[in-house]
PDB file of C-alpha atoms in Angstrom:
ATOM      1  CA  MET A  16     -32.333 -24.212  -8.943  1.00  0.00           C
ATOM      2  CA  ARG A  17     -29.925 -25.851 -10.709  1.00  0.00           C
ATOM      3  CA  LYS A  18     -26.744 -25.450  -9.421  1.00  0.00           C
ATOM      4  CA  LEU A  19     -23.514 -26.911 -10.753  1.00  0.00           C
ATOM      5  CA  GLY A  20     -19.899 -26.644  -8.682  1.00  0.00           C
ATOM      6  CA  ILE A  21     -16.507 -27.480  -9.919  1.00  0.00           C
ATOM      7  CA  SER A  22     -13.752 -29.741  -8.760  1.00  0.00           C
ATOM      8  CA  GLU A  23     -10.217 -30.489  -9.564  1.00  0.00           C
ATOM      9  CA  LEU A  24      -6.967 -31.325  -8.205  1.00  0.00           C
ATOM     10  CA  PHE A  25      -5.206 -27.973  -7.853  1.00  0.00           C
ATOM     11  CA  PRO A  26      -1.508 -28.958  -8.277  1.00  0.00           C
ATOM     12  CA  GLY A  27       1.188 -28.726  -5.664  1.00  0.00           C
ATOM     13  CA  THR A  28       3.377 -29.131  -8.163  1.00  0.00           C
ATOM     14  CA  GLY A  29       4.255 -27.757 -12.227  1.00  0.00           C
ATOM     15  CA  PRO A  30       3.107 -24.942 -14.421  1.00  0.00           C
ATOM     16  CA  ARG A  31      -0.307 -24.535 -13.170  1.00  0.00           C
ATOM     17  CA  SER A  32       0.741 -24.498  -8.907  1.00  0.00           C
ATOM     18  CA  GLY A  33       0.582 -21.584  -6.855  1.00  0.00           C
ATOM     19  CA  SER A  34      -1.457 -18.492  -7.552  1.00  0.00           C
ATOM     20  CA  TRP A  35      -3.325 -20.076 -10.059  1.00  0.00           C
ATOM     21  CA  SER A  36      -6.009 -21.704  -8.371  1.00  0.00           C
ATOM     22  CA  ASN A  37      -7.110 -18.284  -7.141  1.00  0.00           C
ATOM     23  CA  ASP A  38      -7.010 -16.999 -10.447  1.00  0.00           C
ATOM     24  CA  ALA A  39      -9.004 -20.081 -11.483  1.00  0.00           C
ATOM     25  CA  ALA A  40     -11.979 -19.843  -8.613  1.00  0.00           C
ATOM     26  CA  GLN A  41     -12.495 -15.485  -9.873  1.00  0.00           C
ATOM     27  CA  LEU A  42     -12.715 -16.901 -13.126  1.00  0.00           C
ATOM     28  CA  ILE A  43     -15.304 -19.640 -11.921  1.00  0.00           C
ATOM     29  CA  GLU A  44     -17.220 -16.916  -9.915  1.00  0.00           C
ATOM     30  CA  GLU A  45     -17.550 -14.864 -12.498  1.00  0.00           C
ATOM     31  CA  LEU A  46     -19.365 -17.773 -14.814  1.00  0.00           C
ATOM     32  CA  GLY A  47     -21.660 -17.856 -12.204  1.00  0.00           C
ATOM     33  CA  TYR A  48     -20.829 -21.151 -10.755  1.00  0.00           C
ATOM     34  CA  ASN A  49     -22.503 -21.688  -7.600  1.00  0.00           C
ATOM     35  CA  SER A  50     -19.160 -23.948  -5.756  1.00  0.00           C
ATOM     36  CA  VAL A  51     -15.904 -24.858  -5.862  1.00  0.00           C
ATOM     37  CA  TRP A  52     -14.213 -27.901  -4.216  1.00  0.00           C
ATOM     38  CA  LEU A  53     -11.098 -28.915  -3.303  1.00  0.00           C
ATOM     39  CA  PRO A  54      -9.714 -32.608  -2.728  1.00  0.00           C
ATOM     40  CA  GLU A  55      -7.739 -33.766   0.049  1.00  0.00           C
ATOM     41  CA  HIS A  56      -4.844 -36.267   0.062  1.00  0.00           C
ATOM     42  CA  VAL A  57      -1.723 -35.650   2.801  1.00  0.00           C
ATOM     43  CA  VAL A  58       0.852 -37.821   0.175  1.00  0.00           C
ATOM     44  CA  PHE A  59       0.752 -39.911  -2.740  1.00  0.00           C
ATOM     45  CA  PHE A  60       2.702 -42.858  -4.079  1.00  0.00           C
ATOM     46  CA  PRO A  61       4.721 -44.118  -6.811  1.00  0.00           C
ATOM     47  CA  SER A  62       2.275 -47.381  -6.831  1.00  0.00           C
ATOM     48  CA  TYR A  63      -0.811 -48.849  -4.814  1.00  0.00           C
ATOM     49  CA  ARG A  64      -1.567 -51.872  -3.099  1.00  0.00           C
ATOM     50  CA  SER A  65      -5.054 -50.298  -2.323  1.00  0.00           C
ATOM     51  CA  ARG A  66      -7.686 -50.207  -4.925  1.00  0.00           C
ATOM     52  CA  TYR A  67      -9.276 -46.915  -6.330  1.00  0.00           C
ATOM     53  CA  PRO A  68     -12.762 -47.072  -5.450  1.00  0.00           C
ATOM     54  CA  TYR A  69     -13.955 -45.166  -8.691  1.00  0.00           C
ATOM     55  CA  GLU A  70     -13.897 -45.140 -12.221  1.00  0.00           C
ATOM     56  CA  SER A  71     -10.033 -45.591 -13.795  1.00  0.00           C
ATOM     57  CA  GLY A  72     -10.067 -42.332 -15.380  1.00  0.00           C
ATOM     58  CA  GLY A  73      -9.778 -40.679 -11.912  1.00  0.00           C
ATOM     59  CA  ALA A  74      -7.382 -43.686 -10.686  1.00  0.00           C
ATOM     60  CA  THR A  75      -4.792 -42.505 -13.419  1.00  0.00           C
ATOM     61  CA  GLU A  76      -4.897 -39.162 -12.427  1.00  0.00           C
ATOM     62  CA  VAL A  77      -3.982 -39.738  -8.762  1.00  0.00           C
ATOM     63  CA  HIS A  78      -1.739 -42.565  -9.416  1.00  0.00           C
ATOM     64  CA  ARG A  79       0.413 -39.777 -11.591  1.00  0.00           C
ATOM     65  CA  THR A  80      -0.239 -37.129  -9.054  1.00  0.00           C
ATOM     66  CA  LEU A  81       2.472 -35.912  -7.213  1.00  0.00           C
ATOM     67  CA  GLY A  82       0.953 -33.393  -4.263  1.00  0.00           C
ATOM     68  CA  VAL A  83      -1.665 -31.295  -3.620  1.00  0.00           C
ATOM     69  CA  HIS A  84      -2.246 -27.775  -1.626  1.00  0.00           C
ATOM     70  CA  ASP A  85      -3.642 -28.575   1.412  1.00  0.00           C
ATOM     71  CA  PRO A  86      -7.259 -28.197   1.058  1.00  0.00           C
ATOM     72  CA  LEU A  87      -8.251 -26.021   3.771  1.00  0.00           C
ATOM     73  CA  VAL A  88      -5.162 -23.671   3.085  1.00  0.00           C
ATOM     74  CA  VAL A  89      -6.241 -22.954  -0.516  1.00  0.00           C
ATOM     75  CA  ALA A  90     -10.161 -22.415   0.573  1.00  0.00           C
ATOM     76  CA  ALA A  91      -8.707 -19.502   2.937  1.00  0.00           C
ATOM     77  CA  SER A  92      -7.142 -18.395  -0.588  1.00  0.00           C
ATOM     78  CA  ILE A  93     -10.048 -18.596  -2.725  1.00  0.00           C
ATOM     79  CA  ALA A  94     -11.782 -17.095   0.402  1.00  0.00           C
ATOM     80  CA  ALA A  95     -10.182 -13.916  -0.129  1.00  0.00           C
ATOM     81  CA  SER A  96     -10.230 -13.432  -3.397  1.00  0.00           C
ATOM     82  CA  THR A  97     -13.710 -14.317  -3.939  1.00  0.00           C
ATOM     83  CA  SER A  98     -16.955 -12.652  -3.039  1.00  0.00           C
ATOM     84  CA  ARG A  99     -20.072 -15.181  -3.631  1.00  0.00           C
ATOM     85  CA  LEU A 100     -18.615 -18.391  -4.082  1.00  0.00           C
ATOM     86  CA  ARG A 101     -19.333 -21.413  -1.992  1.00  0.00           C
ATOM     87  CA  ILE A 102     -15.953 -23.501  -0.946  1.00  0.00           C
ATOM     88  CA  GLY A 103     -15.852 -26.842  -0.223  1.00  0.00           C
ATOM     89  CA  THR A 104     -13.731 -30.035  -0.156  1.00  0.00           C
ATOM     90  CA  TYR A 105     -14.766 -32.731  -1.766  1.00  0.00           C
ATOM     91  CA  VAL A 106     -13.766 -34.833   0.287  1.00  0.00           C
ATOM     92  CA  PHE A 107     -12.140 -34.254   3.282  1.00  0.00           C
ATOM     93  CA  VAL A 108     -10.098 -37.855   4.863  1.00  0.00           C
ATOM     94  CA  VAL A 109     -11.548 -37.076   8.636  1.00  0.00           C
ATOM     95  CA  PRO A 110      -9.880 -39.960  10.238  1.00  0.00           C
ATOM     96  CA  GLN A 111      -6.319 -39.203   9.086  1.00  0.00           C
ATOM     97  CA  ARG A 112      -5.832 -36.043  11.662  1.00  0.00           C
ATOM     98  CA  ASN A 113      -6.598 -34.931  14.899  1.00  0.00           C
ATOM     99  CA  PRO A 114     -10.361 -33.520  15.382  1.00  0.00           C
ATOM    100  CA  ILE A 115      -9.344 -30.562  17.343  1.00  0.00           C
ATOM    101  CA  VAL A 116      -7.369 -29.201  14.895  1.00  0.00           C
ATOM    102  CA  THR A 117      -9.296 -29.830  11.968  1.00  0.00           C
ATOM    103  CA  ALA A 118     -12.006 -28.406  13.612  1.00  0.00           C
ATOM    104  CA  ARG A 119     -10.360 -25.207  14.668  1.00  0.00           C
ATOM    105  CA  GLN A 120      -9.289 -25.176  11.465  1.00  0.00           C
ATOM    106  CA  VAL A 121     -12.863 -25.672   9.438  1.00  0.00           C
ATOM    107  CA  ALA A 122     -14.174 -22.930  11.659  1.00  0.00           C
ATOM    108  CA  SER A 123     -11.353 -20.200  10.473  1.00  0.00           C
ATOM    109  CA  VAL A 124     -12.506 -20.878   7.520  1.00  0.00           C
ATOM    110  CA  ASP A 125     -15.647 -20.468   7.678  1.00  0.00           C
ATOM    111  CA  GLN A 126     -14.939 -17.090   9.600  1.00  0.00           C
ATOM    112  CA  LEU A 127     -12.595 -16.138   6.787  1.00  0.00           C
ATOM    113  CA  SER A 128     -14.958 -16.886   4.088  1.00  0.00           C
ATOM    114  CA  GLY A 129     -18.368 -15.110   5.845  1.00  0.00           C
ATOM    115  CA  GLY A 130     -19.918 -17.947   6.292  1.00  0.00           C
ATOM    116  CA  ARG A 131     -19.101 -19.906   2.267  1.00  0.00           C
ATOM    117  CA  PHE A 132     -17.527 -22.697   3.800  1.00  0.00           C
ATOM    118  CA  GLU A 133     -19.077 -26.748   3.231  1.00  0.00           C
ATOM    119  CA  PHE A 134     -17.243 -29.357   5.011  1.00  0.00           C
ATOM    120  CA  GLY A 135     -16.993 -32.306   2.309  1.00  0.00           C
ATOM    121  CA  VAL A 136     -16.252 -35.205   4.626  1.00  0.00           C
ATOM    122  CA  GLY A 137     -15.151 -39.230   3.776  1.00  0.00           C
ATOM    123  CA  VAL A 138     -13.157 -41.838   4.894  1.00  0.00           C
ATOM    124  CA  GLY A 139     -10.560 -42.523   2.180  1.00  0.00           C
ATOM    125  CA  TRP A 140      -9.298 -45.578   0.181  1.00  0.00           C
ATOM    126  CA  SER A 141      -5.962 -45.324   0.685  1.00  0.00           C
ATOM    127  CA  GLU A 142      -4.244 -47.852   3.207  1.00  0.00           C
ATOM    128  CA  GLU A 143      -0.535 -46.464   2.288  1.00  0.00           C
ATOM    129  CA  GLU A 144      -1.544 -42.840   3.006  1.00  0.00           C
ATOM    130  CA  TYR A 145      -3.065 -44.284   6.303  1.00  0.00           C
ATOM    131  CA  ALA A 146       0.018 -46.167   7.267  1.00  0.00           C
ATOM    132  CA  ALA A 147       2.330 -43.035   6.364  1.00  0.00           C
ATOM    133  CA  LEU A 148       0.247 -40.564   8.774  1.00  0.00           C
ATOM    134  CA  ASP A 149       0.669 -43.439  11.643  1.00  0.00           C
ATOM    135  CA  VAL A 150      -3.007 -43.841  11.400  1.00  0.00           C
ATOM    136  CA  PRO A 151      -4.929 -47.012  11.722  1.00  0.00           C
ATOM    137  CA  PHE A 152      -6.467 -48.239   8.666  1.00  0.00           C
ATOM    138  CA  GLU A 153      -9.146 -50.283  10.308  1.00  0.00           C
ATOM    139  CA  ARG A 154     -12.676 -49.435  11.890  1.00  0.00           C
ATOM    140  CA  ARG A 155     -11.528 -45.918  10.125  1.00  0.00           C
ATOM    141  CA  GLY A 156     -15.414 -45.266   9.319  1.00  0.00           C
ATOM    142  CA  ALA A 157     -16.105 -45.662  13.266  1.00  0.00           C
ATOM    143  CA  ARG A 158     -13.287 -43.162  13.860  1.00  0.00           C
ATOM    144  CA  MET A 159     -14.566 -40.883  11.384  1.00  0.00           C
ATOM    145  CA  ASN A 160     -17.845 -41.074  13.175  1.00  0.00           C
ATOM    146  CA  ASP A 161     -16.424 -39.870  16.506  1.00  0.00           C
ATOM    147  CA  TYR A 162     -14.304 -37.127  14.898  1.00  0.00           C
ATOM    148  CA  LEU A 163     -17.488 -35.492  13.235  1.00  0.00           C
ATOM    149  CA  ALA A 164     -19.434 -35.883  16.802  1.00  0.00           C
ATOM    150  CA  ALA A 165     -16.574 -34.190  18.659  1.00  0.00           C
ATOM    151  CA  MET A 166     -16.599 -31.557  15.764  1.00  0.00           C
ATOM    152  CA  ARG A 167     -19.872 -31.022  16.222  1.00  0.00           C
ATOM    153  CA  GLU A 168     -19.694 -30.388  19.827  1.00  0.00           C
ATOM    154  CA  LEU A 169     -16.396 -27.959  19.500  1.00  0.00           C
ATOM    155  CA  TRP A 170     -18.325 -25.840  16.907  1.00  0.00           C
ATOM    156  CA  SER A 171     -21.425 -25.238  19.023  1.00  0.00           C
ATOM    157  CA  PRO A 172     -22.206 -21.751  20.476  1.00  0.00           C
ATOM    158  CA  LYS A 173     -21.179 -22.901  24.221  1.00  0.00           C
ATOM    159  CA  GLU A 174     -18.323 -21.078  25.250  1.00  0.00           C
ATOM    160  CA  ILE A 175     -16.673 -24.574  27.110  1.00  0.00           C
ATOM    161  CA  SER A 176     -17.049 -27.706  25.074  1.00  0.00           C
ATOM    162  CA  GLU A 177     -15.744 -31.249  26.384  1.00  0.00           C
ATOM    163  CA  TYR A 178     -16.218 -34.579  24.703  1.00  0.00           C
ATOM    164  CA  ARG A 179     -16.135 -38.474  25.243  1.00  0.00           C
ATOM    165  CA  GLY A 180     -15.690 -40.767  23.023  1.00  0.00           C
ATOM    166  CA  GLU A 181     -14.053 -44.437  21.912  1.00  0.00           C
ATOM    167  CA  PHE A 182     -11.325 -42.705  19.530  1.00  0.00           C
ATOM    168  CA  VAL A 183     -11.197 -38.926  21.260  1.00  0.00           C
ATOM    169  CA  GLU A 184     -11.722 -37.553  24.091  1.00  0.00           C
ATOM    170  CA  PHE A 185     -11.138 -34.310  26.262  1.00  0.00           C
ATOM    171  CA  GLU A 186     -11.740 -32.303  28.639  1.00  0.00           C
ATOM    172  CA  PRO A 187     -13.984 -29.348  29.194  1.00  0.00           C
ATOM    173  CA  LEU A 188     -12.309 -26.430  27.204  1.00  0.00           C
ATOM    174  CA  HIS A 189     -12.458 -22.964  24.849  1.00  0.00           C
ATOM    175  CA  CYS A 190     -12.044 -24.210  21.178  1.00  0.00           C
ATOM    176  CA  PHE A 191     -12.368 -20.651  19.511  1.00  0.00           C
ATOM    177  CA  PRO A 192     -12.996 -19.223  16.753  1.00  0.00           C
ATOM    178  CA  LYS A 193     -16.598 -20.944  16.090  1.00  0.00           C
ATOM    179  CA  PRO A 194     -18.132 -20.958  12.261  1.00  0.00           C
ATOM    180  CA  ALA A 195     -19.901 -18.025  11.037  1.00  0.00           C
ATOM    181  CA  GLN A 196     -22.538 -20.929  10.205  1.00  0.00           C
ATOM    182  CA  GLU A 197     -24.948 -21.628  12.840  1.00  0.00           C
ATOM    183  CA  ARG A 198     -24.655 -25.014  11.392  1.00  0.00           C
ATOM    184  CA  LEU A 199     -21.298 -25.799   9.539  1.00  0.00           C
ATOM    185  CA  PRO A 200     -22.865 -28.023   6.562  1.00  0.00           C
ATOM    186  CA  ILE A 201     -20.855 -30.934   6.543  1.00  0.00           C
ATOM    187  CA  ILE A 202     -21.610 -33.302   3.534  1.00  0.00           C
ATOM    188  CA  VAL A 203     -20.861 -37.217   3.309  1.00  0.00           C
ATOM    189  CA  GLY A 204     -18.879 -38.441   0.534  1.00  0.00           C
ATOM    190  CA  GLY A 205     -19.265 -42.504  -0.506  1.00  0.00           C
ATOM    191  CA  ASN A 206     -21.802 -44.654  -1.994  1.00  0.00           C
ATOM    192  CA  SER A 207     -21.870 -47.480   1.192  1.00  0.00           C
ATOM    193  CA  ASP A 208     -24.576 -48.664   3.819  1.00  0.00           C
ATOM    194  CA  SER A 209     -21.813 -46.657   5.948  1.00  0.00           C
ATOM    195  CA  THR A 210     -22.381 -43.231   4.505  1.00  0.00           C
ATOM    196  CA  LEU A 211     -26.565 -43.629   4.525  1.00  0.00           C
ATOM    197  CA  ARG A 212     -26.150 -44.230   8.433  1.00  0.00           C
ATOM    198  CA  ARG A 213     -23.520 -41.312   8.393  1.00  0.00           C
ATOM    199  CA  ILE A 214     -25.765 -38.554   6.718  1.00  0.00           C
ATOM    200  CA  VAL A 215     -29.231 -39.218   9.107  1.00  0.00           C
ATOM    201  CA  LYS A 216     -26.926 -39.097  12.116  1.00  0.00           C
ATOM    202  CA  TYR A 217     -24.456 -36.462  11.165  1.00  0.00           C
ATOM    203  CA  GLY A 218     -24.688 -34.603   7.824  1.00  0.00           C
ATOM    204  CA  ASP A 219     -26.580 -31.935   5.635  1.00  0.00           C
ATOM    205  CA  GLY A 220     -25.699 -33.651   2.189  1.00  0.00           C
ATOM    206  CA  TRP A 221     -23.754 -36.105   0.056  1.00  0.00           C
ATOM    207  CA  ALA A 222     -21.182 -36.428  -1.914  1.00  0.00           C
ATOM    208  CA  GLY A 223     -21.968 -38.810  -4.145  1.00  0.00           C
ATOM    209  CA  TYR A 224     -19.087 -39.976  -6.970  1.00  0.00           C
ATOM    210  CA  SER A 225     -18.943 -41.287 -10.631  1.00  0.00           C
ATOM    211  CA  ARG A 226     -22.709 -42.720 -10.435  1.00  0.00           C
ATOM    212  CA  THR A 227     -25.400 -43.803 -12.660  1.00  0.00           C
ATOM    213  CA  HIS A 228     -28.248 -42.806 -12.838  1.00  0.00           C
ATOM    214  CA  GLU A 229     -29.770 -46.049 -11.425  1.00  0.00           C
ATOM    215  CA  ASP A 230     -27.300 -45.733  -8.849  1.00  0.00           C
ATOM    216  CA  ILE A 231     -28.075 -41.947  -8.012  1.00  0.00           C
ATOM    217  CA  ARG A 232     -31.836 -43.154  -8.283  1.00  0.00           C
ATOM    218  CA  ILE A 233     -31.548 -46.300  -5.632  1.00  0.00           C
ATOM    219  CA  PHE A 234     -29.469 -44.105  -3.147  1.00  0.00           C
ATOM    220  CA  VAL A 235     -31.257 -41.460  -3.475  1.00  0.00           C
ATOM    221  CA  GLU A 236     -35.019 -43.116  -2.920  1.00  0.00           C
ATOM    222  CA  ARG A 237     -32.785 -45.496   0.505  1.00  0.00           C
ATOM    223  CA  LEU A 238     -32.048 -41.796   1.587  1.00  0.00           C
ATOM    224  CA  GLY A 239     -34.808 -40.845   2.079  1.00  0.00           C
ATOM    225  CA  GLU A 240     -36.521 -43.709   3.886  1.00  0.00           C
ATOM    226  CA  ALA A 241     -33.395 -43.814   6.021  1.00  0.00           C
ATOM    227  CA  MET A 242     -34.195 -40.264   6.814  1.00  0.00           C
ATOM    228  CA  ASP A 243     -38.285 -40.572   7.468  1.00  0.00           C
ATOM    229  CA  ALA A 244     -37.653 -43.711   9.999  1.00  0.00           C
ATOM    230  CA  ALA A 245     -35.252 -41.244  12.001  1.00  0.00           C
ATOM    231  CA  GLY A 246     -37.566 -38.114  11.552  1.00  0.00           C
ATOM    232  CA  ARG A 247     -35.774 -36.162   9.288  1.00  0.00           C
ATOM    233  CA  ASP A 248     -36.814 -33.943   6.156  1.00  0.00           C
ATOM    234  CA  MET A 249     -34.595 -34.795   2.746  1.00  0.00           C
ATOM    235  CA  ALA A 250     -35.335 -30.901   2.543  1.00  0.00           C
ATOM    236  CA  GLU A 251     -32.229 -30.316   5.304  1.00  0.00           C
ATOM    237  CA  LEU A 252     -30.051 -31.861   2.598  1.00  0.00           C
ATOM    238  CA  SER A 253     -28.357 -30.946  -0.260  1.00  0.00           C
ATOM    239  CA  LEU A 254     -27.732 -33.909  -3.102  1.00  0.00           C
ATOM    240  CA  LYS A 255     -23.937 -33.412  -4.643  1.00  0.00           C
ATOM    241  CA  VAL A 256     -22.640 -36.034  -7.326  1.00  0.00           C
ATOM    242  CA  GLY A 257     -19.576 -35.627  -9.020  1.00  0.00           C
ATOM    243  CA  ARG A 258     -18.685 -36.268 -12.648  1.00  0.00           C
ATOM    244  CA  ARG A 259     -15.747 -35.993 -14.394  1.00  0.00           C
ATOM    245  CA  SER A 260     -15.872 -34.610 -18.114  1.00  0.00           C
ATOM    246  CA  LYS A 261     -15.469 -37.299 -20.664  1.00  0.00           C
ATOM    247  CA  GLY A 262     -13.358 -35.550 -23.220  1.00  0.00           C
ATOM    248  CA  SER A 263     -14.080 -32.511 -25.737  1.00  0.00           C
ATOM    249  CA  THR A 264     -16.385 -34.703 -29.060  1.00  0.00           C
ATOM    250  CA  GLU A 265     -19.600 -32.712 -29.639  1.00  0.00           C
ATOM    251  CA  LYS A 266     -20.539 -36.498 -28.641  1.00  0.00           C
ATOM    252  CA  ASP A 267     -18.898 -36.300 -25.382  1.00  0.00           C
ATOM    253  CA  TRP A 268     -20.399 -32.915 -24.746  1.00  0.00           C
ATOM    254  CA  GLU A 269     -23.896 -34.259 -25.668  1.00  0.00           C
ATOM    255  CA  ASP A 270     -23.314 -37.067 -23.161  1.00  0.00           C
ATOM    256  CA  ASP A 271     -22.417 -34.852 -20.429  1.00  0.00           C
ATOM    257  CA  ARG A 272     -25.865 -32.420 -21.009  1.00  0.00           C
ATOM    258  CA  ALA A 273     -27.755 -35.565 -21.341  1.00  0.00           C
ATOM    259  CA  TYR A 274     -26.286 -36.715 -17.608  1.00  0.00           C
ATOM    260  CA  LEU A 275     -26.029 -33.310 -15.956  1.00  0.00           C
ATOM    261  CA  ASP A 276     -30.445 -33.209 -17.457  1.00  0.00           C
ATOM    262  CA  GLU A 277     -31.254 -36.435 -15.745  1.00  0.00           C
ATOM    263  CA  ALA A 278     -29.352 -36.025 -12.603  1.00  0.00           C
ATOM    264  CA  PHE A 279     -31.484 -32.662 -11.689  1.00  0.00           C
ATOM    265  CA  ARG A 280     -34.506 -34.391 -12.481  1.00  0.00           C
ATOM    266  CA  LEU A 281     -33.698 -37.959 -10.232  1.00  0.00           C
ATOM    267  CA  GLY A 282     -33.259 -34.494  -6.938  1.00  0.00           C
ATOM    268  CA  ILE A 283     -29.365 -33.574  -7.369  1.00  0.00           C
ATOM    269  CA  ASP A 284     -29.462 -30.035  -6.343  1.00  0.00           C
ATOM    270  CA  GLU A 285     -25.684 -29.699  -7.976  1.00  0.00           C
ATOM    271  CA  VAL A 286     -23.509 -31.511 -10.344  1.00  0.00           C
ATOM    272  CA  VAL A 287     -20.100 -31.318  -9.279  1.00  0.00           C
ATOM    273  CA  VAL A 288     -17.980 -31.566 -12.691  1.00  0.00           C
ATOM    274  CA  SER A 289     -14.621 -31.727 -12.998  1.00  0.00           C
ATOM    275  CA  PRO A 290     -12.591 -30.740 -16.202  1.00  0.00           C
ATOM    276  CA  ARG A 291      -8.966 -31.764 -16.557  1.00  0.00           C
ATOM    277  CA  ILE A 292      -6.982 -29.399 -14.899  1.00  0.00           C
ATOM    278  CA  GLY A 293      -3.603 -29.980 -16.915  1.00  0.00           C
ATOM    279  CA  ASP A 294      -5.903 -29.636 -19.606  1.00  0.00           C
ATOM    280  CA  GLU A 295      -4.881 -26.707 -22.300  1.00  0.00           C
ATOM    281  CA  ASN A 296      -8.801 -26.841 -22.887  1.00  0.00           C
ATOM    282  CA  TYR A 297      -9.492 -25.826 -19.179  1.00  0.00           C
ATOM    283  CA  GLU A 298     -10.775 -23.132 -19.281  1.00  0.00           C
ATOM    284  CA  ARG A 299     -13.039 -23.613 -22.724  1.00  0.00           C
ATOM    285  CA  ASP A 300     -14.119 -26.837 -20.607  1.00  0.00           C
ATOM    286  CA  MET A 301     -15.651 -24.195 -17.487  1.00  0.00           C
ATOM    287  CA  ARG A 302     -17.318 -21.810 -20.056  1.00  0.00           C
ATOM    288  CA  ARG A 303     -19.195 -25.273 -21.758  1.00  0.00           C
ATOM    289  CA  TYR A 304     -20.432 -26.209 -18.704  1.00  0.00           C
ATOM    290  CA  ALA A 305     -21.300 -23.086 -17.857  1.00  0.00           C
ATOM    291  CA  ASP A 306     -23.522 -22.520 -21.147  1.00  0.00           C
ATOM    292  CA  ILE A 307     -24.490 -26.218 -20.527  1.00  0.00           C
ATOM    293  CA  ILE A 308     -27.082 -25.859 -17.703  1.00  0.00           C
ATOM    294  CA  GLY A 309     -27.287 -21.647 -18.681  1.00  0.00           C
ATOM    295  CA  LEU A 310     -25.306 -20.193 -15.482  1.00  0.00           C
TER     296      LEU A 310
END
């Protein structure tokens, strides 16, 4: 089944902050989209030394953004105003926050949504943001792996959880609520070798972004080999790739249609599109994407 999700910067400032995200989510659900995905940055900066690792349009938007709502708070709000739409983070910067607090918040959102939450995770790219939060930027990947393992322990159905790792450890404790889903999906963002290893060990899917068809083909092929070597089945995974809207000309829409068609042919389960939320044509673009794949 060809699934379409939608992601955008739900802004914390400007005329479309506040309850606008709930109105948009209701329309997204009405149009037949499978999911809505929420980005995560705690703070933004007037300028960056760090290099934005994806396409230039996204960098431009990040550099002009003053702030976004907390994704887990918005997820709970959207859960209350929708009934079918799956809700996720694309992606939550795991190493920047205490894993016990994060585990409880994520489980709470999953409970409040009736088991509709997917935890898209990543290591982040902004050294400035890590510094502001007083978290080491170095070895953030290893920290994230430890945090994910700890959260899996906290989400287990056991009444008492305990964990000892390099970056986090806790004595036997109670951590409730537990997620509504028997296994809450961890969708791993990124395109690196570390991403492959992280999916195989901890993940239930991939959240790629700004990938060409050749990039997708190579990554999915390598992921299949890694899953086979670990004795895991690719059918266990949900493969997603993010696609930023190119514009509004007919040629742009033809390109978008061709991109989606080929991505699905390459084994992608869900394409997450990103019309620009500040654009006056945002609703038109949501409807156009829905028409492209026949939602």
